[in-house]
JSON list of C-alpha atoms in Angstrom, two decimals:
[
{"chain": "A", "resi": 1, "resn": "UNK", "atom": "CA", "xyz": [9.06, 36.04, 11.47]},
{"chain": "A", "resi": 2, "resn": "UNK", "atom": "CA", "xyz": [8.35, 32.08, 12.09]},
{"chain": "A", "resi": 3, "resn": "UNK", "atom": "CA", "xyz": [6.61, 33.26, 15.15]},
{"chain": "A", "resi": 4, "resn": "UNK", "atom": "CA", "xyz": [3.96, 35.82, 13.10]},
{"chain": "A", "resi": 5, "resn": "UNK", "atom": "CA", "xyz": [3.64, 32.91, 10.08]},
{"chain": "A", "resi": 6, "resn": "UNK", "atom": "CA", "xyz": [2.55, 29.98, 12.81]},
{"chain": "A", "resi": 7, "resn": "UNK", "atom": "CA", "xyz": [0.16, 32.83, 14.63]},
{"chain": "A", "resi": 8, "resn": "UNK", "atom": "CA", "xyz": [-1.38, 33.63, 11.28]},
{"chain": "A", "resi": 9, "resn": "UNK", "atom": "CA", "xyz": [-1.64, 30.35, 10.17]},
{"chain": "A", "resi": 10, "resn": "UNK", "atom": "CA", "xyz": [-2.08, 28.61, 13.68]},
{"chain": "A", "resi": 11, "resn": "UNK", "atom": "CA", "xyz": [-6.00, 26.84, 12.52]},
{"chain": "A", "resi": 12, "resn": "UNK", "atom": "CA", "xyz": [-3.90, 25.63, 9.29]},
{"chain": "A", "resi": 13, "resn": "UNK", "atom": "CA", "xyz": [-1.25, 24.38, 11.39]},
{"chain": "A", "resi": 14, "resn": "UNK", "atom": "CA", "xyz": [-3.86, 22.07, 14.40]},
{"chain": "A", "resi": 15, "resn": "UNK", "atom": "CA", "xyz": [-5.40, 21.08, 10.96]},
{"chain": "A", "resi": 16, "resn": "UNK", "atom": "CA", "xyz": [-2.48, 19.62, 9.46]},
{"chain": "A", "resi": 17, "resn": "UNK", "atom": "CA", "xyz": [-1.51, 18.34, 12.89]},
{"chain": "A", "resi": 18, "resn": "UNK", "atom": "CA", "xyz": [-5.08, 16.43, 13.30]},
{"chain": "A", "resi": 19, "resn": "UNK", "atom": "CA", "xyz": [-5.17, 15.33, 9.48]},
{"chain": "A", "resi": 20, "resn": "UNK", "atom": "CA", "xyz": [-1.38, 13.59, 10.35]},
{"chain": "A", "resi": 21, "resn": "UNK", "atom": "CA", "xyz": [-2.52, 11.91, 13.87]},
{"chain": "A", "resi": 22, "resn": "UNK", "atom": "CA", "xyz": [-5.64, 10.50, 11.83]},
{"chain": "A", "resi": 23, "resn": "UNK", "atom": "CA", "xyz": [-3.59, 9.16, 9.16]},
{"chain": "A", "resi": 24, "resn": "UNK", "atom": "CA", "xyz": [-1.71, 6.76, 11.13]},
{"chain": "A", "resi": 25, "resn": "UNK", "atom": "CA", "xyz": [-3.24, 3.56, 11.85]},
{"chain": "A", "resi": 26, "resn": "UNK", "atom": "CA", "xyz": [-4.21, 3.04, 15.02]},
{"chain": "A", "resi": 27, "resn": "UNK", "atom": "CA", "xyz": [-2.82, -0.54, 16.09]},
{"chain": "A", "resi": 28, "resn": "UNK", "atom": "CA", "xyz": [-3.34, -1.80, 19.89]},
{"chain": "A", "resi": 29, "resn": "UNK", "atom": "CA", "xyz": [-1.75, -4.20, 21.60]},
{"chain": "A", "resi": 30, "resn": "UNK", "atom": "CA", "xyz": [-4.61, -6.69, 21.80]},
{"chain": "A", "resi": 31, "resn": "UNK", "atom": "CA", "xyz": [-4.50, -7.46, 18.15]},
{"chain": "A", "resi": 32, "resn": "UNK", "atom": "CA", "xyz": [-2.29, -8.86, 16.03]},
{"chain": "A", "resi": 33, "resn": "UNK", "atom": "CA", "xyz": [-2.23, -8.33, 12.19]},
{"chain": "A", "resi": 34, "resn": "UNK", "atom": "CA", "xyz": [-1.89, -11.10, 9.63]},
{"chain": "A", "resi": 35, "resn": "UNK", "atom": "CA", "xyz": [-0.76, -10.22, 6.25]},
{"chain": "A", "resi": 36, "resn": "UNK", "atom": "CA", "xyz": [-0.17, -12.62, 3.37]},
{"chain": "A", "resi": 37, "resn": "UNK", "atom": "CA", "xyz": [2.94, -14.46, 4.48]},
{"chain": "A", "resi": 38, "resn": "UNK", "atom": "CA", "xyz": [3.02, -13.24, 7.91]},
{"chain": "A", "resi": 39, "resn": "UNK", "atom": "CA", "xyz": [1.83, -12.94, 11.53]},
{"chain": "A", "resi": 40, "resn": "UNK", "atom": "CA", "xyz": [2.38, -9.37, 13.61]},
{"chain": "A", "resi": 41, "resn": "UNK", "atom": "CA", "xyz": [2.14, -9.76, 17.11]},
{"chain": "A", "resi": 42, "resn": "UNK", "atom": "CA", "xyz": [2.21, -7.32, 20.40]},
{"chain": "A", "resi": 43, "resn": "UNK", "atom": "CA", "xyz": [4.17, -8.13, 23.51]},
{"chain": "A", "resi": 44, "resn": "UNK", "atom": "CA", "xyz": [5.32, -5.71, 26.43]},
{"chain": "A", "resi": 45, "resn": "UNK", "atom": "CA", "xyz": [8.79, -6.25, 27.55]},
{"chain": "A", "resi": 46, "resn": "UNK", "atom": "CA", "xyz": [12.22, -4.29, 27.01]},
{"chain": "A", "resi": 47, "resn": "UNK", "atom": "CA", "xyz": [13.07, -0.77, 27.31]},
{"chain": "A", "resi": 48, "resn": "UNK", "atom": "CA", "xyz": [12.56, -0.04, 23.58]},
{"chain": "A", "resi": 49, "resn": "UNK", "atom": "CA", "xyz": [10.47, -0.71, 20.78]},
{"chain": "A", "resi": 50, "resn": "UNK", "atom": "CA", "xyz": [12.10, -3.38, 18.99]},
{"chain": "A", "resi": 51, "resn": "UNK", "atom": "CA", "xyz": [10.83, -5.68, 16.46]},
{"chain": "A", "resi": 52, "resn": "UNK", "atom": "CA", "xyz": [12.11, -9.06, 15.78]},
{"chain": "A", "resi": 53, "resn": "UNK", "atom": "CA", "xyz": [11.34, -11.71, 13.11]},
{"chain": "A", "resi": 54, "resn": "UNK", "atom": "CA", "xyz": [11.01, -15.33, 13.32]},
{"chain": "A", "resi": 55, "resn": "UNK", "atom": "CA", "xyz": [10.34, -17.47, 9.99]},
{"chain": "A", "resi": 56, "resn": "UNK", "atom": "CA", "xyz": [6.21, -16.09, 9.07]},
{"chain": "A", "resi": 57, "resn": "UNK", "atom": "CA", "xyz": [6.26, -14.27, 12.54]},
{"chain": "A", "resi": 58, "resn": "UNK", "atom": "CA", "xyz": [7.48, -10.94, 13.98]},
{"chain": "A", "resi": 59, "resn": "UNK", "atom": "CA", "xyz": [7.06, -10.19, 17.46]},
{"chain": "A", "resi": 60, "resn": "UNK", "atom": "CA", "xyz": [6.76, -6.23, 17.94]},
{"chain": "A", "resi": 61, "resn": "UNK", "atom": "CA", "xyz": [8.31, -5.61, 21.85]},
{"chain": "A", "resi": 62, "resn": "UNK", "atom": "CA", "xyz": [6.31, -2.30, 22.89]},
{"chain": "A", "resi": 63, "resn": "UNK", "atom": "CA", "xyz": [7.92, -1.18, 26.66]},
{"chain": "A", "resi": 64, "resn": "UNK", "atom": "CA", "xyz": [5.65, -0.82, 29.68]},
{"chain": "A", "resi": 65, "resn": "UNK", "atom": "CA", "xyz": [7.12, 2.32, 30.32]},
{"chain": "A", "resi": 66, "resn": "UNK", "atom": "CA", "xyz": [5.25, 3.73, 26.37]},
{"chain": "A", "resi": 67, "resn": "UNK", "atom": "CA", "xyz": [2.04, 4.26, 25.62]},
{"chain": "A", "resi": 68, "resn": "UNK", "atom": "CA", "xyz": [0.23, 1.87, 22.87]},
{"chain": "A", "resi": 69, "resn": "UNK", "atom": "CA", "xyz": [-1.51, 5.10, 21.90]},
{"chain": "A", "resi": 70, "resn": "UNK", "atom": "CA", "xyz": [2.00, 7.05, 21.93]},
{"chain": "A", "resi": 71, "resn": "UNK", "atom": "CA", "xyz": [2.52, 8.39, 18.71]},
{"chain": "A", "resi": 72, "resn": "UNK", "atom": "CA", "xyz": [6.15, 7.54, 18.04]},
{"chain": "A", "resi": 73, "resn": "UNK", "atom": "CA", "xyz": [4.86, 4.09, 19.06]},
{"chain": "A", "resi": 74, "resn": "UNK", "atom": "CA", "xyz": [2.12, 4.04, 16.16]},
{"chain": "A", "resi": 75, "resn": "UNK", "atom": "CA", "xyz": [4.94, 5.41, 13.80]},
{"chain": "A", "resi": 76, "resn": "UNK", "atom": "CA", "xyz": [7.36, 2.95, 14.85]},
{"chain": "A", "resi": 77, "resn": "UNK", "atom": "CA", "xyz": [4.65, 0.16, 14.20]},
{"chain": "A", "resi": 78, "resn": "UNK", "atom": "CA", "xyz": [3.46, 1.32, 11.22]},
{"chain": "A", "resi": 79, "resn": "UNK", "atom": "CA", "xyz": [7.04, 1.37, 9.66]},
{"chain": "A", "resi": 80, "resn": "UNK", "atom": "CA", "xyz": [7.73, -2.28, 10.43]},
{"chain": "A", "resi": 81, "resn": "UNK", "atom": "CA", "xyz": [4.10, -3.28, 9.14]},
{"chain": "A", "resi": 82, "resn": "UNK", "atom": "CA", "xyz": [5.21, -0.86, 5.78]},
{"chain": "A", "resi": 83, "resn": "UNK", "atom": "CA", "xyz": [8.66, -2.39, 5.57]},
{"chain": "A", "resi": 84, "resn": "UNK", "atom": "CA", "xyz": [7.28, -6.62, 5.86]},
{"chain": "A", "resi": 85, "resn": "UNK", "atom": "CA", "xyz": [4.36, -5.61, 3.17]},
{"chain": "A", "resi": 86, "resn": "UNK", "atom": "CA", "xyz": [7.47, -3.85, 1.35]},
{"chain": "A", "resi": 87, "resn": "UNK", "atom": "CA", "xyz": [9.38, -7.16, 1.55]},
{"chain": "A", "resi": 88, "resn": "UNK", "atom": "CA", "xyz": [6.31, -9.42, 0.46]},
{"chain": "A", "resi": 89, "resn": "UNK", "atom": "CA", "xyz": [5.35, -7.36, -2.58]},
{"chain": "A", "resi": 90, "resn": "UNK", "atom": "CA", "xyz": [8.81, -7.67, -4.17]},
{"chain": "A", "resi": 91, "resn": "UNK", "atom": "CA", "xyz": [8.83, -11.08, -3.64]},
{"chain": "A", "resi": 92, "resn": "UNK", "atom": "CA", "xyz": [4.76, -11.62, -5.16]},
{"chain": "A", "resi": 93, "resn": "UNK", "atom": "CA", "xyz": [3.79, -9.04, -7.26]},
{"chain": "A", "resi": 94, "resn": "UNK", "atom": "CA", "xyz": [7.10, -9.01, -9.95]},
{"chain": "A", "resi": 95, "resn": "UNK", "atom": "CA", "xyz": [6.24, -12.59, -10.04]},
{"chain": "A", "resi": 96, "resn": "UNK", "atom": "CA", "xyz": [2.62, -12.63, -10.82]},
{"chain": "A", "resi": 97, "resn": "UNK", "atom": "CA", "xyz": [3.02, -9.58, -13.02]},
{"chain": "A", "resi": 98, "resn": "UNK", "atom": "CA", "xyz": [5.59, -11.92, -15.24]},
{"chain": "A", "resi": 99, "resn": "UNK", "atom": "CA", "xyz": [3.33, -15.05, -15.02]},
{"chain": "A", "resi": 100, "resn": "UNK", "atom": "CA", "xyz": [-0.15, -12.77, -16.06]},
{"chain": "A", "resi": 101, "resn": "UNK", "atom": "CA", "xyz": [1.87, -11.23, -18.87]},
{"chain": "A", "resi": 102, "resn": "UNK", "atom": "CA", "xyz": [3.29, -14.13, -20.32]},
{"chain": "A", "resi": 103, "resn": "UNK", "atom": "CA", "xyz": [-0.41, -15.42, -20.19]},
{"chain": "A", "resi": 104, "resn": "UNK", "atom": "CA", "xyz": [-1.91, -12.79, -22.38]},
{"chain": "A", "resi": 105, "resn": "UNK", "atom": "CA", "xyz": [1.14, -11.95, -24.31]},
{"chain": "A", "resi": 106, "resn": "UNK", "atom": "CA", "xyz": [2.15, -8.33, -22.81]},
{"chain": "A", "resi": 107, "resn": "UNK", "atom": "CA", "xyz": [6.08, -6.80, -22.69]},
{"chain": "A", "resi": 108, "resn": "UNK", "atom": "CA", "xyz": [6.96, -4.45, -20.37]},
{"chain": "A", "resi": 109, "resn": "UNK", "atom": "CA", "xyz": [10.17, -2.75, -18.87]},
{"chain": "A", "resi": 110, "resn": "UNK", "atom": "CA", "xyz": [11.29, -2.55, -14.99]},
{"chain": "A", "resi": 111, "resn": "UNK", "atom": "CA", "xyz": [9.42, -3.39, -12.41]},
{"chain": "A", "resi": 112, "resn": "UNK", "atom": "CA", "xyz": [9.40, -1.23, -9.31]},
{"chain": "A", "resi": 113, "resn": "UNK", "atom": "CA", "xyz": [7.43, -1.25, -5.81]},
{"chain": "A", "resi": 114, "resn": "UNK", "atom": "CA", "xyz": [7.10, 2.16, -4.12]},
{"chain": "A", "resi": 115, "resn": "UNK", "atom": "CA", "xyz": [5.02, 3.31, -1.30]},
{"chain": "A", "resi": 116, "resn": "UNK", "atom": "CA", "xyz": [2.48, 5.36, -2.92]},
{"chain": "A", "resi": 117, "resn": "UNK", "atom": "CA", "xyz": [-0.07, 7.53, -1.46]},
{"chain": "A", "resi": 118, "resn": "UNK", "atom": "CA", "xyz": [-2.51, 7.71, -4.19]},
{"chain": "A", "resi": 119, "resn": "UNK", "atom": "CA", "xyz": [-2.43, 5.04, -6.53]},
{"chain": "A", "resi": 120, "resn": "UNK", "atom": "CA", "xyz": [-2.68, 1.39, -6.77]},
{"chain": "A", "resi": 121, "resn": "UNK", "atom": "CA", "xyz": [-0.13, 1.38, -9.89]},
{"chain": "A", "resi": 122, "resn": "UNK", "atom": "CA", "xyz": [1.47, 3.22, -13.01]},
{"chain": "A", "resi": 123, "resn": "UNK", "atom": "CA", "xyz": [2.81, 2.79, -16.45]},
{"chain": "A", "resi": 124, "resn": "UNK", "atom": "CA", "xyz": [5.54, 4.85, -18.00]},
{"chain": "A", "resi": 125, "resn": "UNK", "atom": "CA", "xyz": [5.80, 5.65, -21.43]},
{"chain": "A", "resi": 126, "resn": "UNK", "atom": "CA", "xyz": [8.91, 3.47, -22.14]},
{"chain": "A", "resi": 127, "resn": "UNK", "atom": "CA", "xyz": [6.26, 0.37, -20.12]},
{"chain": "A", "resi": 128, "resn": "UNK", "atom": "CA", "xyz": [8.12, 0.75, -16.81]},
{"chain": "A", "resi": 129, "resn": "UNK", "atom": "CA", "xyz": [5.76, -0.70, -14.22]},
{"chain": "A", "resi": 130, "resn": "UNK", "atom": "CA", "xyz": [5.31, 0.51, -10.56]},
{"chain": "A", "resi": 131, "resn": "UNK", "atom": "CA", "xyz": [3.52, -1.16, -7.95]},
{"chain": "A", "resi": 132, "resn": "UNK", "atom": "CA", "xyz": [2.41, -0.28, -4.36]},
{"chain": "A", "resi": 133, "resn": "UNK", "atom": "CA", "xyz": [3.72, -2.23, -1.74]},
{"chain": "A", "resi": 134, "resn": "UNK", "atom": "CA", "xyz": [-0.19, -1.87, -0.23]},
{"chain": "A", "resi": 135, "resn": "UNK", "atom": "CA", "xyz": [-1.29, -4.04, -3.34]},
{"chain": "A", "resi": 136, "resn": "UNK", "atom": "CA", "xyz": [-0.62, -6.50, -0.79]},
{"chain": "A", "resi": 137, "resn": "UNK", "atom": "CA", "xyz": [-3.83, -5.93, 1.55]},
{"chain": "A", "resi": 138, "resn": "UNK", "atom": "CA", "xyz": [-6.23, -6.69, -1.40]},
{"chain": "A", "resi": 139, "resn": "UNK", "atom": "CA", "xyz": [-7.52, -9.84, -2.06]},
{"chain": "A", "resi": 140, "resn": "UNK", "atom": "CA", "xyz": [-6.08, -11.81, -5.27]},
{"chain": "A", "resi": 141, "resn": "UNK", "atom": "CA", "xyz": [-8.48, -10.86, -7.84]},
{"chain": "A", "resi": 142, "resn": "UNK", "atom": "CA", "xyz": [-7.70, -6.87, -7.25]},
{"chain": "A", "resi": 143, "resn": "UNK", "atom": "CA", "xyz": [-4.43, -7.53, -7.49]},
{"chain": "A", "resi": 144, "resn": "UNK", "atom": "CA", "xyz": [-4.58, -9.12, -10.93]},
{"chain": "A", "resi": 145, "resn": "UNK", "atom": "CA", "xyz": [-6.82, -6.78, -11.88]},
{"chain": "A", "resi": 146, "resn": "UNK", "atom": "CA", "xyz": [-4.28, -3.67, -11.19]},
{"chain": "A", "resi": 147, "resn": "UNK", "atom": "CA", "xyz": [-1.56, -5.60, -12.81]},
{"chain": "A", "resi": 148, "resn": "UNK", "atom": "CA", "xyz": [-3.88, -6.61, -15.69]},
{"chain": "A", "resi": 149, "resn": "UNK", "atom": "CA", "xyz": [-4.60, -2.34, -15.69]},
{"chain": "A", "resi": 150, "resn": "UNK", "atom": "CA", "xyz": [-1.21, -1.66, -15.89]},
{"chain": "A", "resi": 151, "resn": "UNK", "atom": "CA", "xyz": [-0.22, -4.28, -18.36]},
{"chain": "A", "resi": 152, "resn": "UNK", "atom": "CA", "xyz": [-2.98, -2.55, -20.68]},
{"chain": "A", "resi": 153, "resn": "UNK", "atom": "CA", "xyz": [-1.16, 0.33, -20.56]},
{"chain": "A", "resi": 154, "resn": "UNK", "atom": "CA", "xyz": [1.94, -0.97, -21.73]},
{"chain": "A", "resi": 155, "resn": "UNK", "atom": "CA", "xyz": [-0.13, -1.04, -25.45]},
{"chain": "A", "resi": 156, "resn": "UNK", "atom": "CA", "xyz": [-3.20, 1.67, -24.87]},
{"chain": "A", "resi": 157, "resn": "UNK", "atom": "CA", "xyz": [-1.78, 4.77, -23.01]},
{"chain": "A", "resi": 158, "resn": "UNK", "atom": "CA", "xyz": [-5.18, 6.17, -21.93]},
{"chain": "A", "resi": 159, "resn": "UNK", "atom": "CA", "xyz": [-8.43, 5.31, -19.88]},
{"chain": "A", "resi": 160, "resn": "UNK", "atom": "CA", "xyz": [-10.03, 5.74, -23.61]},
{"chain": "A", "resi": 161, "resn": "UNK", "atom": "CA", "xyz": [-12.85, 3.01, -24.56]},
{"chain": "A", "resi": 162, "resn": "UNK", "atom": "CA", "xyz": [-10.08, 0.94, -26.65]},
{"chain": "A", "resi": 163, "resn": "UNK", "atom": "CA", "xyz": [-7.81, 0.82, -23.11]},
{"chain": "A", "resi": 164, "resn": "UNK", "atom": "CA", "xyz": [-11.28, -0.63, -21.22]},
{"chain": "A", "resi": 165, "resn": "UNK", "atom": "CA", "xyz": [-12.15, -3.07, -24.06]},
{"chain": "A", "resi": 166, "resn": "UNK", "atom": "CA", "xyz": [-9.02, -4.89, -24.14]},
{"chain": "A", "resi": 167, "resn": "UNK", "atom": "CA", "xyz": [-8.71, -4.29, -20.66]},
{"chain": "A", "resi": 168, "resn": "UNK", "atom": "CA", "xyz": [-12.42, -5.86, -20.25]},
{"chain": "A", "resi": 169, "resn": "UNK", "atom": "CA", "xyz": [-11.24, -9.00, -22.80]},
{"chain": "A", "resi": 170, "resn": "UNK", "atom": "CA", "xyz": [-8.60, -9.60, -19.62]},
{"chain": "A", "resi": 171, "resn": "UNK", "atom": "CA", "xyz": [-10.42, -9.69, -16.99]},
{"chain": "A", "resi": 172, "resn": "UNK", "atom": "CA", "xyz": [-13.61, -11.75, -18.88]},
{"chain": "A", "resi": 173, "resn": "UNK", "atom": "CA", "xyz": [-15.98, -8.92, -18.73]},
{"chain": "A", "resi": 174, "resn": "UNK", "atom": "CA", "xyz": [-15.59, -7.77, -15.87]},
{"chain": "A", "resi": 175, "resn": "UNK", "atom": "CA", "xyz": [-13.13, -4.80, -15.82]},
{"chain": "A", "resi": 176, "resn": "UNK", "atom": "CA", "xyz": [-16.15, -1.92, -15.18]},
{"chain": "A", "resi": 177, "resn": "UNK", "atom": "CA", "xyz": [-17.31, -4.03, -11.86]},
{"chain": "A", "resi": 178, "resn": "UNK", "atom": "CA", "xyz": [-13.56, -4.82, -10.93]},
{"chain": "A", "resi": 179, "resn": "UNK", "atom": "CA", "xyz": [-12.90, -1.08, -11.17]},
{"chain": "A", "resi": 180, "resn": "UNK", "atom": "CA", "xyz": [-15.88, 0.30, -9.20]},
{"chain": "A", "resi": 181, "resn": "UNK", "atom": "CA", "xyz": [-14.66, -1.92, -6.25]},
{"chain": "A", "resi": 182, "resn": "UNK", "atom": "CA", "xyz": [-11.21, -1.13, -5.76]},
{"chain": "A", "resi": 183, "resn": "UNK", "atom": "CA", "xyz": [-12.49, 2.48, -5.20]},
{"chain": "A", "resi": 184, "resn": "UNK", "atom": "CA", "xyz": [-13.87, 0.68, -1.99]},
{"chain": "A", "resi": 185, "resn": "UNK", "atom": "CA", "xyz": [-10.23, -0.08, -0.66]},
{"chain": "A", "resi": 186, "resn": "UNK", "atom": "CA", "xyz": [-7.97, 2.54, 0.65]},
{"chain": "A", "resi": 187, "resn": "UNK", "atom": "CA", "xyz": [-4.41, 2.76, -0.75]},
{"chain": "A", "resi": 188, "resn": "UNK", "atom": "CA", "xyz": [-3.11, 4.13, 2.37]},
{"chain": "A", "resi": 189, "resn": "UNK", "atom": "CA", "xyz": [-2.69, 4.36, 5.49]},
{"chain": "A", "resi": 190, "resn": "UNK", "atom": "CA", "xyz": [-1.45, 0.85, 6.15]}
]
């Protein structure tokens, strides 16, 4: 029966299988990757893909013997690059999310950082905040301005024209332009 679903649905299935290899980023060996508190390098040497940290540096060791291309290789790099921009946005973003709410007098509940697919951010009812870990890409002024977003929430609920005038008062006018370019940036792939 598995057999007769995958031959019925076999264009569905390549599909799917070409959507997943284009999601993954495609990093080479020639170029590192900087992110905000650290350096990602290449080097070929070992007899598996290992990655090892140093202070602001990690060294990714890619064997001779695998492909750069390979796709267990792109997975295994794109997990380490998820995990350090994982690390660096619960160490930043609680942080700046406390100091911009104590600025402009907002409360809010838990903090949490997920990777998420879709969305730059969220509010729960009860003011629970969740970040993605791929805030950390953007420059510093997008990531206020999703914080400052979700903050808003914690009082206004809705993308209603109250929620975009106080959000607006924020970011000093300029919450209409902020919003129209973080539809430039993608949230993922990494």
């Amino acid at each position: 029966e598995a057999a007769r679903f995958a031959g019925e649905h076999i264009d569905w299935i390549i599909k799917q299988q070409q959507k997943l290899e284009t999601s993954l980023p495609k990093y080479s060996e020639d170029i590192g990757l900087k992110t905000r508190f650290h350096k990602i390098s290449f080097c070929r040497s070992g007899d598996k893909l290992v990655a090892r940290k140093n202070e602001g540096e990690v060294v990714i060791s890619v064997p001779a013997c695998c492909s750069f291309s390979d796709h267990d290789t792109q997975l295994f790099i794109t997990g380490v690059v998820t995990a350090i921009y994982r690390l660096e946005a619960k160490s930043f973003l609680p942080a700046r999310l406390a100091a911009l709410a104590a600025q402009r007098g907002f409360r809010y509940g838990k903090v949490t950082i997920r990777n998420n697919k879709t969305n730059w951010g969220s509010c729960s009812g009860r003011n629970n905040i969740s970040l993605n870990l791929h805030l950390m890409k953007l420059p510093d002024h997008l990531i206020d301005y999703v914080l400052l977003h979700e903050l808003v929430h914690t009082k206004i609920k809705n993308h209603g024209p109250g929620f975009w005038e106080l959000l607006n008062v924020c970011t000093e006018g300029k919450a209409r332009p902020l919003a129209s370019e973080i539809r430039k940036h993608k949230v993922y792939p990494v």
